[in-house]
Tab-separated table of C-alpha atoms in Angstrom:
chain	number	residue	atom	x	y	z
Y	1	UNK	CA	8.245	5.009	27.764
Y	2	UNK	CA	8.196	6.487	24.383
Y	3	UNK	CA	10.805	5.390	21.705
Y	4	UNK	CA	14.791	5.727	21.552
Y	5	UNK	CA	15.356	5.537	17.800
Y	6	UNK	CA	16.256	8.760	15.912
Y	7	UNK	CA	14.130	7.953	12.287
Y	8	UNK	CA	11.559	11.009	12.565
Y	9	UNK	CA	12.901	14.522	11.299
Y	10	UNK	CA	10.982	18.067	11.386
Y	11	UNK	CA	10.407	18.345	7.785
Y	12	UNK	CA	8.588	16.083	5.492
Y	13	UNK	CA	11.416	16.330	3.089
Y	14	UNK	CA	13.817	14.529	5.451
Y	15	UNK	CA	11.251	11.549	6.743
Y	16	UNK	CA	11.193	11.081	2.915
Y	17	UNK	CA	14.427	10.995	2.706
Y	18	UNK	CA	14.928	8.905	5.601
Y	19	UNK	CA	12.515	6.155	4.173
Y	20	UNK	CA	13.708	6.212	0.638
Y	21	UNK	CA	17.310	5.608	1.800
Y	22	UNK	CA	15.982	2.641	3.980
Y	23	UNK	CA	13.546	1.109	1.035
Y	24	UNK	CA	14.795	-2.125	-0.989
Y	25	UNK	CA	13.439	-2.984	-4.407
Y	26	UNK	CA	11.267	-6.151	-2.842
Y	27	UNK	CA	7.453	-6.553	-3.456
Y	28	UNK	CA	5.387	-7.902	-0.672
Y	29	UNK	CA	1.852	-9.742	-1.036
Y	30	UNK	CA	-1.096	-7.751	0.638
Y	31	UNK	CA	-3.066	-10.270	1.434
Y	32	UNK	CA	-1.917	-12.166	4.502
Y	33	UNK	CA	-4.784	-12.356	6.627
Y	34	UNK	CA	-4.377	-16.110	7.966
Y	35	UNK	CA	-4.203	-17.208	11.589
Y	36	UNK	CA	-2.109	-20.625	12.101
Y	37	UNK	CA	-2.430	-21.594	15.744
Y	38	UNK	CA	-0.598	-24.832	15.084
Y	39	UNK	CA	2.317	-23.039	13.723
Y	40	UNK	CA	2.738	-20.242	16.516
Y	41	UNK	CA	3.003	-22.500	19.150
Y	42	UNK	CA	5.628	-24.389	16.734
Y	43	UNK	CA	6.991	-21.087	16.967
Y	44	UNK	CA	7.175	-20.176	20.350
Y	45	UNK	CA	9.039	-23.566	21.346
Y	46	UNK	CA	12.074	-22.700	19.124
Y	47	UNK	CA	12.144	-19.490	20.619
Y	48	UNK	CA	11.814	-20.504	24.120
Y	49	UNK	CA	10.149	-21.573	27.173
Y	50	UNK	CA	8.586	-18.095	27.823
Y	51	UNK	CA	7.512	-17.323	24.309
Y	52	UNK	CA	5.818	-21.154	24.362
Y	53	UNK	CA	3.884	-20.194	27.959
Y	54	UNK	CA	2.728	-16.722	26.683
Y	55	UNK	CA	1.917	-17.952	22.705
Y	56	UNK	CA	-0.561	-20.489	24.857
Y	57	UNK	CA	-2.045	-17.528	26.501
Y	58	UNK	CA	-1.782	-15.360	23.125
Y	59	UNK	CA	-4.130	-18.161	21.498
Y	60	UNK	CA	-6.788	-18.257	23.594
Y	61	UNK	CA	-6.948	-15.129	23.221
Y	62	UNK	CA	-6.881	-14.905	19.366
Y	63	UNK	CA	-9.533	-17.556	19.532
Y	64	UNK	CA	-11.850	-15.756	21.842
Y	65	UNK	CA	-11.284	-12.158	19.949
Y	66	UNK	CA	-12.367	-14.059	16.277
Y	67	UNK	CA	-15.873	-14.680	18.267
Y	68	UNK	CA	-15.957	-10.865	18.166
Y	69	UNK	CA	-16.995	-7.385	16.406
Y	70	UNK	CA	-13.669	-5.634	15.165
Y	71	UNK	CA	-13.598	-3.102	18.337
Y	72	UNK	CA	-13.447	-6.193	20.372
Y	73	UNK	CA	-10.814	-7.688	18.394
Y	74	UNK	CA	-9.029	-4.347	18.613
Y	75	UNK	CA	-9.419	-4.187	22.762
Y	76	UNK	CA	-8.608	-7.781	23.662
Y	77	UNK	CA	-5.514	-7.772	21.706
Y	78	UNK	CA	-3.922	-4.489	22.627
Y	79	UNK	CA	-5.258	-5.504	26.396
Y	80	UNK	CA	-3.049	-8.480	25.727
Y	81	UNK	CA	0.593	-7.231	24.772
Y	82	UNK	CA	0.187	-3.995	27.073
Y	83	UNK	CA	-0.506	-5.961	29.799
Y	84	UNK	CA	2.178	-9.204	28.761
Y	85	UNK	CA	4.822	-6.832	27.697
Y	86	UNK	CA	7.223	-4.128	29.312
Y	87	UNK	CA	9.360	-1.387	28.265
Y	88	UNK	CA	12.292	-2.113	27.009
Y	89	UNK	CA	14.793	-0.196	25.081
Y	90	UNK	CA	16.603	-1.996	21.686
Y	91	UNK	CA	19.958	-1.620	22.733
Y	92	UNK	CA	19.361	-2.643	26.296
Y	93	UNK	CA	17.450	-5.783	25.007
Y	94	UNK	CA	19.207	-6.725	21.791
Y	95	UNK	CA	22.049	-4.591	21.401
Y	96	UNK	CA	21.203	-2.841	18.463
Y	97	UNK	CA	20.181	1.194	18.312
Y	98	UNK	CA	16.747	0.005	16.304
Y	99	UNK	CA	15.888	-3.629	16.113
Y	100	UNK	CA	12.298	-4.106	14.983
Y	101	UNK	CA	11.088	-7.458	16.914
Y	102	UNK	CA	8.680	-10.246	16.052
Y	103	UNK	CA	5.640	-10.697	18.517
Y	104	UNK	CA	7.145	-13.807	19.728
Y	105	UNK	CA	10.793	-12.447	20.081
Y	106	UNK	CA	9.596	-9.847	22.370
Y	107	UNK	CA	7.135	-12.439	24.308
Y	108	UNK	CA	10.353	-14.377	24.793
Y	109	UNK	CA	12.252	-11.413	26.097
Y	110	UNK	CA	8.973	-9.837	28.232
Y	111	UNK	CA	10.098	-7.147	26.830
Y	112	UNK	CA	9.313	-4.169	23.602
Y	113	UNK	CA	9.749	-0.728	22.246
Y	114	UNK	CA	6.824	1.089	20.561
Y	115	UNK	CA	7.613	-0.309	17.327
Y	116	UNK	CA	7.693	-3.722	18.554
Y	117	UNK	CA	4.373	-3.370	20.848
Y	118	UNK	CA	2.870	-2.170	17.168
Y	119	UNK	CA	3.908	-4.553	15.170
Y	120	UNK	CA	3.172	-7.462	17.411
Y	121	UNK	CA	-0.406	-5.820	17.408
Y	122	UNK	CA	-0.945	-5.594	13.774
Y	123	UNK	CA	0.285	-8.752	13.010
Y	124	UNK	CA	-2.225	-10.065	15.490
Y	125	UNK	CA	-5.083	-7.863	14.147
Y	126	UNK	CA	-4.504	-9.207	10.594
Y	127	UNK	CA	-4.359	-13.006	12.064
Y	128	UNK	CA	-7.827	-12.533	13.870
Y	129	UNK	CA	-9.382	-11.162	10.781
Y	130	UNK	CA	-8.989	-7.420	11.150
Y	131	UNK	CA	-8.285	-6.421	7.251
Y	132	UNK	CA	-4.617	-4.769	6.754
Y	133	UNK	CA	-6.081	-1.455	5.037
Y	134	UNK	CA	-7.785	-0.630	8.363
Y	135	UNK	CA	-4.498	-0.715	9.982
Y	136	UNK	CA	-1.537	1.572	9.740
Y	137	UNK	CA	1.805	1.456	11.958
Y	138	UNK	CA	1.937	5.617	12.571
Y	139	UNK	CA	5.267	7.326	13.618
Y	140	UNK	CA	4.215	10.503	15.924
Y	141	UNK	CA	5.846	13.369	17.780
Y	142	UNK	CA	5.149	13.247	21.545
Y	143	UNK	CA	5.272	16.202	22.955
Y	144	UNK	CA	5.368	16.358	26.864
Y	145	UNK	CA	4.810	19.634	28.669
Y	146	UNK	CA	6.922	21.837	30.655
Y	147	UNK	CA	7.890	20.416	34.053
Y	148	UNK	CA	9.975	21.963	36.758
Y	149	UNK	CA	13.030	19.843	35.279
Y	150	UNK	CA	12.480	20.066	31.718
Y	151	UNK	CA	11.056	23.898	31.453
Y	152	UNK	CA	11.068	23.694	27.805
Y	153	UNK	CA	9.360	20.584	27.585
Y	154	UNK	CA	10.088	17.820	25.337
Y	155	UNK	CA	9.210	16.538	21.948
Y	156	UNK	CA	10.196	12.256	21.567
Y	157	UNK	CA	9.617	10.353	18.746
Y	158	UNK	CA	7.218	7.485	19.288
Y	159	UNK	CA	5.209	4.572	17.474
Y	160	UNK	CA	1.860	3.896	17.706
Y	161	UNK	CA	-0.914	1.448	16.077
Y	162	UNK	CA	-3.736	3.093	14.009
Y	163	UNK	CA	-7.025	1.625	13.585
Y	164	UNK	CA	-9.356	3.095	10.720
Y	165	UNK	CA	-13.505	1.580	11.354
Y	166	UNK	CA	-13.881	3.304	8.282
Y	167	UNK	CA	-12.171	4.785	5.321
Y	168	UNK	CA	-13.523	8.157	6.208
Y	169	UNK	CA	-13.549	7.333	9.994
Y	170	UNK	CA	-11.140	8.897	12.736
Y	171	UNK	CA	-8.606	6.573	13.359
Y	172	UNK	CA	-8.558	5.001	17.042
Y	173	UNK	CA	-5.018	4.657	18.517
Y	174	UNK	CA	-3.413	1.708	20.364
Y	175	UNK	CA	-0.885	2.773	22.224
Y	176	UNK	CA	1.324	1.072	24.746
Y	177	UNK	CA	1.714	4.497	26.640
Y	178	UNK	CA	-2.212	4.120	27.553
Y	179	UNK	CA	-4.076	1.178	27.949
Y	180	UNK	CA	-7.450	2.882	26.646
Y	181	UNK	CA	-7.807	2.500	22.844
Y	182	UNK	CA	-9.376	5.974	21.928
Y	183	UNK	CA	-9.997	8.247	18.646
Y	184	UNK	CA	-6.784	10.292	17.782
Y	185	UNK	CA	-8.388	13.621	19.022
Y	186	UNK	CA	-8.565	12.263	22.353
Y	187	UNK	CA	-4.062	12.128	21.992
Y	188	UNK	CA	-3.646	15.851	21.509
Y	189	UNK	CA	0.323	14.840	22.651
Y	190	UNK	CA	0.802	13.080	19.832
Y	191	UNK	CA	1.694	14.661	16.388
Y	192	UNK	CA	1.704	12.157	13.408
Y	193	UNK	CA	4.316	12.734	11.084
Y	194	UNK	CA	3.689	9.717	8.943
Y	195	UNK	CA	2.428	6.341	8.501
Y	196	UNK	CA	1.975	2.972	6.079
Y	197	UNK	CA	1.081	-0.414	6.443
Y	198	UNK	CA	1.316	-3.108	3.339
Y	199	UNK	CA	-0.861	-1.505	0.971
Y	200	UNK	CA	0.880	2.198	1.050
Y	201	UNK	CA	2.593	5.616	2.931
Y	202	UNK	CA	0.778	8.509	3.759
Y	203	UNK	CA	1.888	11.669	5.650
Y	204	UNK	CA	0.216	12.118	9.304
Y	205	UNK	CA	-2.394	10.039	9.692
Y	206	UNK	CA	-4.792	11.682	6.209
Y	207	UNK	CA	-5.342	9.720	3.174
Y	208	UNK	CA	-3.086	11.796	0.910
Y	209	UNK	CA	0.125	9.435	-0.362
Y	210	UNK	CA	3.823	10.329	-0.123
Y	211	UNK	CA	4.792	11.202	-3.538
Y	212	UNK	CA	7.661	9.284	-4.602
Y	213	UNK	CA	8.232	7.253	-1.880
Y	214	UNK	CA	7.081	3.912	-3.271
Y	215	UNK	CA	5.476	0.931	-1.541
Y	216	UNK	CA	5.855	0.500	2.237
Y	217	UNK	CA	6.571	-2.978	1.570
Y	218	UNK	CA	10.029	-1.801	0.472
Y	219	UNK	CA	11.440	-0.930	3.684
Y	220	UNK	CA	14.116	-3.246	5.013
Y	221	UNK	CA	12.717	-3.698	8.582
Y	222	UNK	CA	8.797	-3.291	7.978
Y	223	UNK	CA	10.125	-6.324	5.677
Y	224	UNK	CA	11.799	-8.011	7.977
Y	225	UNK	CA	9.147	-7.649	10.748
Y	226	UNK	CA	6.809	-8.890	8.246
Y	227	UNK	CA	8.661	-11.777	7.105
Y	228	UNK	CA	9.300	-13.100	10.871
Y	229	UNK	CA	5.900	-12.826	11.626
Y	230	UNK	CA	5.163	-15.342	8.858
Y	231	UNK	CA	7.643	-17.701	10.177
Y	232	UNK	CA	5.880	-17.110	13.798
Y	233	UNK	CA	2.542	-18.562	11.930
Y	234	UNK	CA	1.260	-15.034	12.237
Y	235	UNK	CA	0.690	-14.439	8.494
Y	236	UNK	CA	0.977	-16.693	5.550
């Protein structure tokens, strides 16, 4: 199922908005690329039984996707929390409208939201050696077509995980919606309205910056996310 929260707007003027009224004055380091398998499992016990049984899994298959190319880094991990995670939404699972979860918070639960299935996949991606600028957590439009309930169809907003081989390269999507990682033309449903990772913010998925909106790193729950997955041994 596609996300509940409410953050994307029509215009580009109000996602700006929306994103400079959630930023805090806090710098981040970019580079975090460091796997600690010893400190996960650590981890997982505190969090619980579950999140201790799947980290175990979660390693191997770390270990196993560092003997690979990128792309196979890229397909064993998002094979991994699609198939080890379901849909669930925040408020039914935490209580909150929009609570952005650390990979082993939803392992514990079983359960994630879109921003929580791409954030527990970037994290990941950056432990196993995939470099942060390739990667970009994407907010999109998903527009469903006209059914004999909905006539109008129906535009959600939704999170994905972008994937750049390149800098000039289309981006390939991971999605929790589809289990195939493919190139963004291949998602002609989705409509990017705008995405960042550690190093920056850019509208849709192009390479042209948000004026004005200062570093990602400044917003509260990317933060947070970020700073539980270094607790979780994810990042250093």
């Amino acid at each position: 199922m596609p996300c509940s929260f409410d953050a994307i707007r029509p215009s580009a003027r109000a996602v700006r908005r929306w994103l400079l009224g959630a930023a805090i004055l806090l710098a981040w380091p970019l580079e975090m690329n460091a796997w600690s398998p010893s400190r996960i499992v650590q981890a997982a016990a505190r969090h619980g039984a579950q999140a201790l049984r799947e980290a175990e899994a979660l390693r191997m298959v770390m270990a196993a996707a560092r003997t690979q190319g990128e792309r196979g880094r890229i397909d064993a991990i998002n094979t991994f929390y699609n198939r080890h995670l379901r849909y669930g939404d925040d408020m039914d699972t935490w209580g909150e409208v929009d609570y952005w979860a650390s990979p082993l918070e939803a392992l514990q639960r079983g359960l994630a939201d879109c921003e929580d299935y791409a954030i527990a996949k970037y994290v990941t991606l950056a432990a196993v050696g995939v470099p942060q600028r390739k990667l970009r957590m994407v907010y999109v439009r998903l527009i469903k077509a006209a059914t004999p309930d909905v006539p109008g169809g129906l535009v959600q907003p939704h999170m994905v995980l972008a994937y750049y081989p390149s800098p000039d390269a289309e981006p390939l999507l991971l999605d929790n919606l589809v289990d195939e990682v493919v190139q963004v033309d291949a998602r002609p449903e989705l409509q990017p309205v705008f995405s960042f990772n550690t190093e920056g913010l850019w509208e849709g998925v192009g390479r042209v910056e948000i004026a004005g909106a200062g570093p990602v790193e400044r917003l509260s729950r990317w933060r947070d996310a970020l700073s539980k997955a270094r607790l979780d041994g994810f990042l250093l």
